Coordinates of C-alpha atoms and ligand atoms in Angstrom, one line a residue:
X211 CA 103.8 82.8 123.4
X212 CA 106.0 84.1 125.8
X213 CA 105.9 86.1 129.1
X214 CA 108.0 88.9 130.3
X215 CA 108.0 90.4 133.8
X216 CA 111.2 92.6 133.3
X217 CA 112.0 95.3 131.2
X218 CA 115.3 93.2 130.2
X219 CA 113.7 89.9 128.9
X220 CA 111.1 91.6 126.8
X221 CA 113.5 94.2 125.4
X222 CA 116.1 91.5 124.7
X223 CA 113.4 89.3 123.3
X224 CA 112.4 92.5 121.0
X225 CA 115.9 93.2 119.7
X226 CA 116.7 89.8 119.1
X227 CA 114.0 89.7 116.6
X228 CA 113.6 93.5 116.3
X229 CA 116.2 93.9 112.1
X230 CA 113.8 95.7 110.0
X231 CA 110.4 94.1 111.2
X232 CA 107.2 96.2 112.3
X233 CA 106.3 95.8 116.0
X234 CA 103.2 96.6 117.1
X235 CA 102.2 97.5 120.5
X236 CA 98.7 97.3 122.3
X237 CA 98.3 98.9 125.8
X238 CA 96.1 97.5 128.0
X239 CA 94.9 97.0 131.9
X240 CA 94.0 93.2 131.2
X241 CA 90.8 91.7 131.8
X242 CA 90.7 91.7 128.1
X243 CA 87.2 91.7 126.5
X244 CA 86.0 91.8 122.9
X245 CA 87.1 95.4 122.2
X246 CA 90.8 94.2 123.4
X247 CA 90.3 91.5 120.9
X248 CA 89.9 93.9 117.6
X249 CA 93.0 95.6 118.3
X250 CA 95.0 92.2 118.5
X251 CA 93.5 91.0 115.6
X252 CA 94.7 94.4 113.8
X253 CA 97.9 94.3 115.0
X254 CA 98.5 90.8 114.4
X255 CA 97.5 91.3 111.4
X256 CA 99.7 94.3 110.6
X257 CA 102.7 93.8 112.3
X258 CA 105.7 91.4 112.1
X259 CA 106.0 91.3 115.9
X260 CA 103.4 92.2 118.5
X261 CA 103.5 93.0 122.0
X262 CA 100.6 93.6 124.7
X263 CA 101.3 94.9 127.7
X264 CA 99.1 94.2 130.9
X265 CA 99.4 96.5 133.8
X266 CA 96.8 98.2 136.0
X267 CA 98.7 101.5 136.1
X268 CA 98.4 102.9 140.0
X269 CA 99.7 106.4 138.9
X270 CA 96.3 106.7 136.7
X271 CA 94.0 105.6 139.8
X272 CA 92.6 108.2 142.1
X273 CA 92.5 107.9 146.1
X274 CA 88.9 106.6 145.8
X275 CA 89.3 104.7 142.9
X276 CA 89.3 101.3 141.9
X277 CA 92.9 100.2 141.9
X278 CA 92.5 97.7 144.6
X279 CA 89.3 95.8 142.8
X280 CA 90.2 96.3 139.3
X281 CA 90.2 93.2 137.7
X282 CA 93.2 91.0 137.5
X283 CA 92.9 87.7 135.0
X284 CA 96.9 86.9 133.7
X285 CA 95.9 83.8 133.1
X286 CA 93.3 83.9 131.2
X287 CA 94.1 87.0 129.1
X288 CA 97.6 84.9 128.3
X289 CA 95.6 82.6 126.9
X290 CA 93.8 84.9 124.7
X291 CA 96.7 87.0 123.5
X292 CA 98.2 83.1 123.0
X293 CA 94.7 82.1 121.3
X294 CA 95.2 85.5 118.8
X295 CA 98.6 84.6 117.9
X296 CA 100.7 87.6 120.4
X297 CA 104.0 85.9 120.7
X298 CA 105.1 88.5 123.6
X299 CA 103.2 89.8 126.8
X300 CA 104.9 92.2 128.5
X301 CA 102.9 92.1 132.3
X302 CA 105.7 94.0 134.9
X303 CA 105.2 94.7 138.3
X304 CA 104.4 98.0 139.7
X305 CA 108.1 97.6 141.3
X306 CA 109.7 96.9 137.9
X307 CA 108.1 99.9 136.3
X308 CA 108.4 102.7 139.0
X309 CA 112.1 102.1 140.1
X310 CA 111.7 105.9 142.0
X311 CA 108.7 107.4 143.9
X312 CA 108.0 109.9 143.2
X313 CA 108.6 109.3 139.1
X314 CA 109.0 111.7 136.3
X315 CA 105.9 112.4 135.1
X316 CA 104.3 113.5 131.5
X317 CA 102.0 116.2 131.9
X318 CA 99.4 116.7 129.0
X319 CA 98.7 120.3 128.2
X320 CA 95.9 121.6 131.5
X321 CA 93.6 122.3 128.0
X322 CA 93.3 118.9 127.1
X323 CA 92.8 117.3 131.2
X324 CA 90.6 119.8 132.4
X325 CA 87.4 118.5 130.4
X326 CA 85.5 115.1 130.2
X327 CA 86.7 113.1 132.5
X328 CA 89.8 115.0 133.4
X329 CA 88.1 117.8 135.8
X330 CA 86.9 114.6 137.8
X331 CA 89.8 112.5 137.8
X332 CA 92.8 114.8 139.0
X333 CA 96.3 113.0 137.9
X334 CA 94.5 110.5 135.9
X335 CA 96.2 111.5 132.4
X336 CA 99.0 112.7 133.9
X337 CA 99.6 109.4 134.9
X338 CA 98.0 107.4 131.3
X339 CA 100.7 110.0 129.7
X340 CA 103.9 108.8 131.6
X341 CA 103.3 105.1 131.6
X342 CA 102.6 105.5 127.8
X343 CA 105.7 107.1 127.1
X344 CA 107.1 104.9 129.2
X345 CA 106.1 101.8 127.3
X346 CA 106.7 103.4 124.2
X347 CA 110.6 103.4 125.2
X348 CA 110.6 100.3 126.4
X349 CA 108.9 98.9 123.1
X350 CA 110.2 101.5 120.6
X351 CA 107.1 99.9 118.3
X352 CA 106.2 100.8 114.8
X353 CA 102.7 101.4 115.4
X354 CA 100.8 101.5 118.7
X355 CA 97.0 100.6 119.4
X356 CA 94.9 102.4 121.2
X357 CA 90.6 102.4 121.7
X358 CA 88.5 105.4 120.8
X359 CA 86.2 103.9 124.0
X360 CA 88.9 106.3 125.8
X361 CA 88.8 109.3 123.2
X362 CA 90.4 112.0 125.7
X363 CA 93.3 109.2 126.4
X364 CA 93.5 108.9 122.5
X365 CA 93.6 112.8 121.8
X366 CA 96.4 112.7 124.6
X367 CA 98.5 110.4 123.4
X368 CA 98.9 111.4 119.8
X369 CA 99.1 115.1 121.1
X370 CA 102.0 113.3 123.3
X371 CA 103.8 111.5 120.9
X372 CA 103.9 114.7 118.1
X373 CA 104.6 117.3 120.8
X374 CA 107.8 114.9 122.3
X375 CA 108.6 113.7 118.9
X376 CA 108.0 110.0 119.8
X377 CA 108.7 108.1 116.4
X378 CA 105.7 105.6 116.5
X379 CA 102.4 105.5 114.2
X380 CA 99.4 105.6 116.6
X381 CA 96.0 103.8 115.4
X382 CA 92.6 104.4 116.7
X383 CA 90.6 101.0 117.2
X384 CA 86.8 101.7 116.9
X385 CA 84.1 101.1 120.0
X386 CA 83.5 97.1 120.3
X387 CA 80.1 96.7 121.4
X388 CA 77.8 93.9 123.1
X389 CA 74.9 93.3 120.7
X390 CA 72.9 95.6 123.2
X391 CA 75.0 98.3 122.5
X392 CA 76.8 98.5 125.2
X393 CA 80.6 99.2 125.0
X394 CA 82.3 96.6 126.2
X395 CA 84.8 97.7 129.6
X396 CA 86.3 95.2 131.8
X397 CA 84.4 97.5 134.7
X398 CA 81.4 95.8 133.1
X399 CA 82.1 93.1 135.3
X400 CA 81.0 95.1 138.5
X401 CA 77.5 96.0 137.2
X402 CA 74.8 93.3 138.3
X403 CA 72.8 92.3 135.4
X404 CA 69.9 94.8 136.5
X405 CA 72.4 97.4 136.1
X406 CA 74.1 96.3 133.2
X407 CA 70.3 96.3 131.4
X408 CA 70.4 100.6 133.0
X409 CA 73.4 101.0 131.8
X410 CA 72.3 100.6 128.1
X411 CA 71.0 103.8 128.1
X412 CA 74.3 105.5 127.4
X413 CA 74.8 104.0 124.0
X414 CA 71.2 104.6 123.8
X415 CA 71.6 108.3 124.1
X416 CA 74.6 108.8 122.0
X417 CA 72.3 107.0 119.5
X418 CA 69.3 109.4 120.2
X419 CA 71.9 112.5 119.4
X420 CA 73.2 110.8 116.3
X421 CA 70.3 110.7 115.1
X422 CA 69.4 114.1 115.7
X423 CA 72.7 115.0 114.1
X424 CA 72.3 113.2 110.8
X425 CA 68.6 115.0 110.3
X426 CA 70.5 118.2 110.7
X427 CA 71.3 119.3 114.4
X428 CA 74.8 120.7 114.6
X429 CA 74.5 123.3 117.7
X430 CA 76.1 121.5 121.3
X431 CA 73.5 122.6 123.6
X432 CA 70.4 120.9 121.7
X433 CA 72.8 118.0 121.2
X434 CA 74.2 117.6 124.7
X435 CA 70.5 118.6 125.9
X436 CA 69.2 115.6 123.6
X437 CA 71.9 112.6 125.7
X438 CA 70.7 114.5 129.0
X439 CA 66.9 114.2 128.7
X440 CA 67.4 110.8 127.8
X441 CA 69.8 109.8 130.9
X442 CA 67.6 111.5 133.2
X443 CA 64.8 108.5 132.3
X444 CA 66.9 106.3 133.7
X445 CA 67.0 107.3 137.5
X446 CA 69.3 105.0 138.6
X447 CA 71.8 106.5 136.5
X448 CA 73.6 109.5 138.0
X449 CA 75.2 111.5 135.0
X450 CA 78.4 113.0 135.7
X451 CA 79.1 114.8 131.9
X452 CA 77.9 115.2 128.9
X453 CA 80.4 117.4 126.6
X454 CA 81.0 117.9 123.2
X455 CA 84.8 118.4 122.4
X456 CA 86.7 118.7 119.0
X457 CA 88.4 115.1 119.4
X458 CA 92.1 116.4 118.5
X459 CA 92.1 119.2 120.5
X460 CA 89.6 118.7 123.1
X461 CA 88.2 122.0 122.8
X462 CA 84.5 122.6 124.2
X463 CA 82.4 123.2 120.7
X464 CA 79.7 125.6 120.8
X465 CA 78.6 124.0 117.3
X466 CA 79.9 121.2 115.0
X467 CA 81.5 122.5 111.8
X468 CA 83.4 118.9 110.6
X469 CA 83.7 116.9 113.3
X470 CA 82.7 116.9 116.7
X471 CA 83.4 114.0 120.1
X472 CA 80.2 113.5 121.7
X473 CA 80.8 111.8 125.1
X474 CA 79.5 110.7 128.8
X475 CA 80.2 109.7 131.5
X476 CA 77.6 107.7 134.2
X477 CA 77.2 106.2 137.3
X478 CA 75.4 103.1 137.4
X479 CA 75.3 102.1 140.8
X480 CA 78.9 102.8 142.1
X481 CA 80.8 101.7 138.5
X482 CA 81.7 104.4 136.5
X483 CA 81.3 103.7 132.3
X484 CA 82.2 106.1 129.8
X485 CA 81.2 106.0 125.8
X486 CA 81.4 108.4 123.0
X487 CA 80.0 109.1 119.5
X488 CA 82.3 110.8 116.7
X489 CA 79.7 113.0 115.3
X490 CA 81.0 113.8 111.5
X491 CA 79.7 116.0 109.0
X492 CA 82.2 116.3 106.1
X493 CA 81.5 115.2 102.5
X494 CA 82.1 111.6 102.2
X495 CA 85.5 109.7 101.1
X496 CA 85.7 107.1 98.5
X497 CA 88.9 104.5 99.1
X498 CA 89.7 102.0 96.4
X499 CA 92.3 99.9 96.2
X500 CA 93.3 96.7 95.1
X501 CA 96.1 95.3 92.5
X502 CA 97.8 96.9 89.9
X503 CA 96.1 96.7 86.3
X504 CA 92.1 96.4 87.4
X505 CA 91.5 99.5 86.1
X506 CA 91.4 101.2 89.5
X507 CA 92.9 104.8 88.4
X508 CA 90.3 104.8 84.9
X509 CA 87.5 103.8 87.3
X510 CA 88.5 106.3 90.1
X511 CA 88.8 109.1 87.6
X512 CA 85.2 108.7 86.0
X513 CA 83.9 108.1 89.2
X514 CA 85.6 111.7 90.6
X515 CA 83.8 113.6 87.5
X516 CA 80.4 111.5 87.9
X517 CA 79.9 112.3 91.7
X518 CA 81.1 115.6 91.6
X519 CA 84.4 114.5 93.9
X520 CA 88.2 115.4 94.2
X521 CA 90.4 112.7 92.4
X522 CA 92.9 113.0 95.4
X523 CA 95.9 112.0 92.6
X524 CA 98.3 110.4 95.5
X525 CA 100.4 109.4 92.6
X526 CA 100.6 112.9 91.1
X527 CA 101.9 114.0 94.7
X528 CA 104.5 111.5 94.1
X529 CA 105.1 112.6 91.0
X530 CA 105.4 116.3 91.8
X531 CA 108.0 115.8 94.8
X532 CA 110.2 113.5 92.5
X533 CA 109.9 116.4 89.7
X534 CA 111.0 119.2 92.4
X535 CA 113.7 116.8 93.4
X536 CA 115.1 116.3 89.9
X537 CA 114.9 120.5 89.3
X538 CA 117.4 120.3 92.3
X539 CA 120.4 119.9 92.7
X540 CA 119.8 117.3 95.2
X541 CA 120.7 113.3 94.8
X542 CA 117.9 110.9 94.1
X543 CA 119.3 108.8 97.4
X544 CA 120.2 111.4 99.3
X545 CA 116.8 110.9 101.7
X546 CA 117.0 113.2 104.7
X547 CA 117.9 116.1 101.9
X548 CA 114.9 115.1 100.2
X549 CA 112.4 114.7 103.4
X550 CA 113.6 118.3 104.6
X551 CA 112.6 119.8 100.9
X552 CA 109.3 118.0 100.8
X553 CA 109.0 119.2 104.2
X554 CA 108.7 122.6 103.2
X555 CA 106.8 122.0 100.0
X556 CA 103.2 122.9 99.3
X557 CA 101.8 120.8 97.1
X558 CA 97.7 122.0 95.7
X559 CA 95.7 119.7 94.0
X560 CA 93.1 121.3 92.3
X561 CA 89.8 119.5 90.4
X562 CA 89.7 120.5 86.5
X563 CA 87.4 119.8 84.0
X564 CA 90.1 118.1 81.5
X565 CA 89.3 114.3 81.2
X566 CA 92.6 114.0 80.5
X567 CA 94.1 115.5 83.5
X568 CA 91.3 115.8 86.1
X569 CA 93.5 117.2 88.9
X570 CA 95.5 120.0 88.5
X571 CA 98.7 119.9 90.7
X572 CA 100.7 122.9 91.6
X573 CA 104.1 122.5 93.9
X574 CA 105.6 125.9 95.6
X575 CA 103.0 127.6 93.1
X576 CA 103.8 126.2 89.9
X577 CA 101.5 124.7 87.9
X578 CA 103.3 121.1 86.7
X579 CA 100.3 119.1 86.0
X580 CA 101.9 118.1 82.7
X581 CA 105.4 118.1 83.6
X582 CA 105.2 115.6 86.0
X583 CA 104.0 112.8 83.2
X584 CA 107.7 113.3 81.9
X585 CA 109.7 109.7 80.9
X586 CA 112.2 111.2 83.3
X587 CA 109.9 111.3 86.6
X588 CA 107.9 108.4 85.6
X589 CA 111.6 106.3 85.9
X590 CA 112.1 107.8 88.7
X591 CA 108.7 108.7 90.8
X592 CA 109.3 104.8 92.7
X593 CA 112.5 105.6 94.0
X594 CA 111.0 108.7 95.9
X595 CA 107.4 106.9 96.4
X596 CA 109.8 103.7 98.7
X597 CA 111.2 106.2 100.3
X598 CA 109.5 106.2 104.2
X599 CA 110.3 109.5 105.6
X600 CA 108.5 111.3 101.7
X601 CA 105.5 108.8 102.6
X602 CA 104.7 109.6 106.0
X603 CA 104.1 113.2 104.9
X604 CA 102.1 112.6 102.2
X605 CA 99.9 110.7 103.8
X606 CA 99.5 113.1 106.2
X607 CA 98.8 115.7 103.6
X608 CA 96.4 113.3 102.2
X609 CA 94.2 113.0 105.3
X610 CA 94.1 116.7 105.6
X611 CA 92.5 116.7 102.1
X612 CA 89.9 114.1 104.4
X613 CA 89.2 116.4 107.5
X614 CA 87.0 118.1 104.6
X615 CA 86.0 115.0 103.0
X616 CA 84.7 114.8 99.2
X617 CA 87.3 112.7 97.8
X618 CA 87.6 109.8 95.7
X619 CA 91.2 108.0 96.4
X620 CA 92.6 105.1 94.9
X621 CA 95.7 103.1 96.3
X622 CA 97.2 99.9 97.8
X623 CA 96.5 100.7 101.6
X624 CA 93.8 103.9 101.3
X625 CA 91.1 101.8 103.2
X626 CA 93.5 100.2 105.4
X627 CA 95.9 102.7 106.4
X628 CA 95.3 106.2 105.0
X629 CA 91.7 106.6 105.6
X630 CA 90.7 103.6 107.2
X631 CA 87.3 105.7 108.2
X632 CA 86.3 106.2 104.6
X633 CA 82.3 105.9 104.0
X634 CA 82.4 103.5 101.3
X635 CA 85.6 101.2 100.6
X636 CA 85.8 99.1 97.7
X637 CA 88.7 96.8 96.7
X638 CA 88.8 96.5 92.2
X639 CA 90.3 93.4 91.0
X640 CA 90.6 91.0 88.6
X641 CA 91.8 87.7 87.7
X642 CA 95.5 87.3 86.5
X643 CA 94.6 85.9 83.3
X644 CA 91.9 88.8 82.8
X645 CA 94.7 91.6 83.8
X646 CA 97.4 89.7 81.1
X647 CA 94.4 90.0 78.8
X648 CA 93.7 93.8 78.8
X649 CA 97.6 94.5 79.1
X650 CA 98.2 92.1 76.1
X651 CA 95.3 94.1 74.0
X652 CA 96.7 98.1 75.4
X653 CA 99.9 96.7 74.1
X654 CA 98.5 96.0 70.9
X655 CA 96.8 98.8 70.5
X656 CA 99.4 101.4 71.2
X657 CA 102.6 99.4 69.9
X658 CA 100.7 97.2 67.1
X659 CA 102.8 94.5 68.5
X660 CA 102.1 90.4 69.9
X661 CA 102.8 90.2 73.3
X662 CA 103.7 86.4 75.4
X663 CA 100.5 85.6 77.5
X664 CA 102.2 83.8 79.6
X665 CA 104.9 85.2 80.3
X666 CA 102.7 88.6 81.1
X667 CA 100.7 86.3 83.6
X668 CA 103.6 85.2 85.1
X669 CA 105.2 89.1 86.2
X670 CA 101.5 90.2 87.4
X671 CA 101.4 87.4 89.5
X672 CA 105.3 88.6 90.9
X673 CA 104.1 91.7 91.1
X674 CA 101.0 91.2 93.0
X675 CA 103.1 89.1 95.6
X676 CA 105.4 92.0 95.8
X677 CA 102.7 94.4 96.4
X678 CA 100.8 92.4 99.0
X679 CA 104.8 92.2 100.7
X680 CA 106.0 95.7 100.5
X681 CA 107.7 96.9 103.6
X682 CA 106.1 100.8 102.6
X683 CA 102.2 100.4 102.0
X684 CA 101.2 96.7 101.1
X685 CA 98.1 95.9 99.5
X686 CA 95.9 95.3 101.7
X687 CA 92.2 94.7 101.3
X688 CA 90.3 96.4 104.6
X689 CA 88.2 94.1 106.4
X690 CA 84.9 96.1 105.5
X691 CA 85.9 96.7 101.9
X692 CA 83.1 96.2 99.6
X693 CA 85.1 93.6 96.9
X694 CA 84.6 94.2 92.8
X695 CA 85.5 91.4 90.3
X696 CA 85.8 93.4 87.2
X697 CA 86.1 90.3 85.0
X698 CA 84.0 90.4 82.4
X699 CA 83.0 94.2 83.1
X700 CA 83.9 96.9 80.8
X701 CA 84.7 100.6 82.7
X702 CA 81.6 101.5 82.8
X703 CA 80.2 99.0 84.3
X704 CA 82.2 99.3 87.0
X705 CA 81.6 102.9 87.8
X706 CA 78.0 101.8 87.7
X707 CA 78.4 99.8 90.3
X708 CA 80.1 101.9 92.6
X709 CA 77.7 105.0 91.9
X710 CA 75.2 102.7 92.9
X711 CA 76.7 101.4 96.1
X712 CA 77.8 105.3 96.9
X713 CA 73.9 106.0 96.1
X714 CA 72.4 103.0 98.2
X715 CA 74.7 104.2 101.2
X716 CA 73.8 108.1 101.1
X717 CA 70.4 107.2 99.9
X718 CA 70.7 109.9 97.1
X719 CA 67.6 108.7 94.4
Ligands
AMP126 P1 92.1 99.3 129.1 O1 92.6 97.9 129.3 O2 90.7 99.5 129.6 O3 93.0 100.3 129.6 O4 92.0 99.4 127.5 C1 93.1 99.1 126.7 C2 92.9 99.7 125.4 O5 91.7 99.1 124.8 C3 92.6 101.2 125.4 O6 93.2 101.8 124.3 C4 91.1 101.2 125.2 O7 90.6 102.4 124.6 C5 90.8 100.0 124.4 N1 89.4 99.6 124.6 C6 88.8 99.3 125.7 N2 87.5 99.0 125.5 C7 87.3 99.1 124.2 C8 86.2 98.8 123.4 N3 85.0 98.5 123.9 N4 86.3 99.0 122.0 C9 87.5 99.3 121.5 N5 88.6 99.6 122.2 C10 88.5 99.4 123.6

């Protein structure tokens, strides 16, 4: 691991290793804690290079607030970030990062600051919005990490980074908490264990209102009412907000219709906590993935008609850009052409009852649910599929299609990357010999023709290595994917199974 005070070292260290590799970058204050941890791991995990920065920002710290105590561990955190396999922290001095006082500074639209914890910390995100997009530059990452503990800051920064066209993926690292339920914060440190036993009444709240939700409350004041009454028994606790917002915009909600951020903020003694629910009520999402040939697109299909779900066909998306493409005049490499046509394309998928073609897909208003199963864009559907700039808005597209919910979606990186909050992930496969089996016998069937076992076994196995590889959406199993061997399992068994596990997690009898 290395250890870069100056903007030069780390970005020479960057661009020395920079060629085509993802870099992921996690922002943090130090002290680093368990909820610091899961964003490593995840960006260890999906990144070629990482960097985590440690910097208590003064810009973001009020007159009366805590710059001066704010916990400072270098060491230690090092050896974490070492411990999780970072190869680069970036930890600069104030000096090295603010060249001129006054800076430049990023201000976040007045909606978005002046609720939560905004109308009580004046400057705060004015200043968490400069020293992002300050870090951004000097990392230029792939993707950048950042905690829904600190949901405004989230809502910010990804309002930030599409309104000044930053060119980095932002990901949302759930709430770590102690086995109390308390979120973890490295301001935990201040609160004597007395107060840190109070202080467990926050979660305790959010938990209350959750509850509440889930049996059917949707209107804010009952909501916000329940987390007060609940505070309130704790008198050491002084509230200073309970608000629900919509956690993109930030808007005050006068009632939940999908989604709505539920969040506090408390004094306990003189440390200020924060936490936050995300209080959902859309239709659940079904993600499968897993490797090619275990029957995942058969499975998701049945499973789309049993539960009464949209087969969200990502490939038929594909398949209906390449088709516009070919009906074009444009070239099949010609990318930035291509992104700016898909950029203006509307592309419906609509559920049918045909078995054979369960989704209906129209593009610009034309109905090409058959055309795009054409020899001619099957040969060619890859080509558009690799490209990054078609993918980027497709997936976007496709977690529109989520706000609602009600989906079934099958993929490579669905629970991983596209809706990594799906209800229920599951990752289909099957053994290599068991895949070269069913190929071998579809073969049979449809071109009464032998075909070499081995040699089959041998190019699934390529391919899977190749798919788990891929620069554009590898396979990826998410961590809290529910696993299916379908060895030995016809179709239906399968769909069985994952009725049932759909069933046993909505409780429907
Ligand atoms: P901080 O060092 O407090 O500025 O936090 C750095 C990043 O870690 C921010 O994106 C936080 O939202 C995130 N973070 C802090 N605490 C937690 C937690 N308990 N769970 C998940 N993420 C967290």
């Amino acid at each position: 691991m290395r250890l870069f005070t100056t903007i030069a070292g780390l970005r020479s260290a960057i661009d020395r290793q920079r060629q085509d590799r993802t870099i992921g970058l996690f922002p943090t204050m130090g002290a680093l804690h368990s909820g610091h941890s899961l964003a490593i791991e995840r960006a260890v995990k999906e990144n070629d290079i990482v960097v985590v920065s440690i910097f208590v920002n003064p810009l973001q710290f009020g007159p009366n607030e805590d710059l001066d105590q704010y916990p400072r561990q270098l060491e230690t955190d090092c050896q974490l970030c070492e411990r999780l396999g970072v190869k680069l922290v970036f930890a600069p001095t104030t000096a090295e990062l603010y060249e001129h006082k006054p800076t430049v500074a990023v201000v976040p639209p007045t909606q978005m600051i002046s609720v939560l914890c905004g109308q009580f910390r004046a400057g705060h995100f004015e200043g968490v919005a400069t020293i992002v997009t300050k870090l951004l530059n000097i990392v230029q990452p792939t993707t950048a990490y950042f905690g829904e503990k600190d949901a405004q800051q989230l809502a910010i920064v990804r309002r930030l980074i599409a309104d000044l066209n930053i060119p980095v993926e932002i990901k949302a690292i759930p709430i770590v908490r102690e086995a109390s339920g308390l979120a973890y914060s490295s301001r935990n440190q201040y609160l004597t264990p007395e107060e840190k036993q109070r202080a467990l009444i926050l979660s305790r709240s959010l938990q209350e209102a959750q509850k509440f939700f889930e049996s059917g409350v949707r209107d804010a004041l009952e909501l916000i009412g329940i987390v007060k009454q609940k505070l309130t028994r704790e008198s050491q606790v002084k509230v200073q907000y309970v608000e629900l917002v919509h956690p993109d915009t930030l808007k005050p909600l006068e009632k939940i219709e999908e989604v709505g951020l539920l969040a506090i903020a408390c004094f306990v003694g003189s440390t200020r906590l924060i936490d936050n629910v995300i209080l959902r009520s859309r239709a659940p999402i079904i993600a499968i993935d897993g490797p090619a040939g275990a029957g995942k697109s058969t499975v998701t299909r049945r499973i789309a008609r049993n539960l009464d779900l949209l087969y969200l066909d990502t490939g038929a998306m594909y398949r209906a850009v390449t088709w516009l493409v070919m009906g074009s005049e444009i070239s099949l490499s010609d990318e930035p052409t291509i992104a700016e046509l898909v950029s203006k394309a509307k592309i419906e998928l609509i559920p049918d009852d045909s078995w054979e073609f369960p989704t209906s897909v129209k593009i610009n208003g034309e109905d090409v649910t058959r055309a795009i199963r054409s020899p001619q864009v099957t040969a060619n559907v890859s080509a558009i599929a690799a490209m990054v700039s078609v993918r980027q808005q497709l997936v976007k597209q496709q977690q529109r299609w989520g706000d609602r919910g009600g989906v079934v979606v099958e993929g490579r990186d669905i629970g991983t990357n596209v809706f990594p909050d799906a209800e229920l992930k599951i990752y289909l496969t099957a053994s290599v010999g068991e895949r070269a089996k069913r190929r071998a016998k579809e073969f049979k069937d449809t071109q009464q023709q032998e075909i070499d076992i081995e040699q089959l076994k041998k190019e699934i196995q390529q391919r899977d290595d190749r798919d788990s590889k891929r620069q554009i959406a590898p396979l990826k199993k998410a961590s809290d994917a529910i696993e299916i061997n379908t060895d030995g399992l016809t179709i239906e068994e399968v769909v069985q199974q994952v009725i049932s596990l759909y069933e046993q997690k909505f409780s429907i009898q």
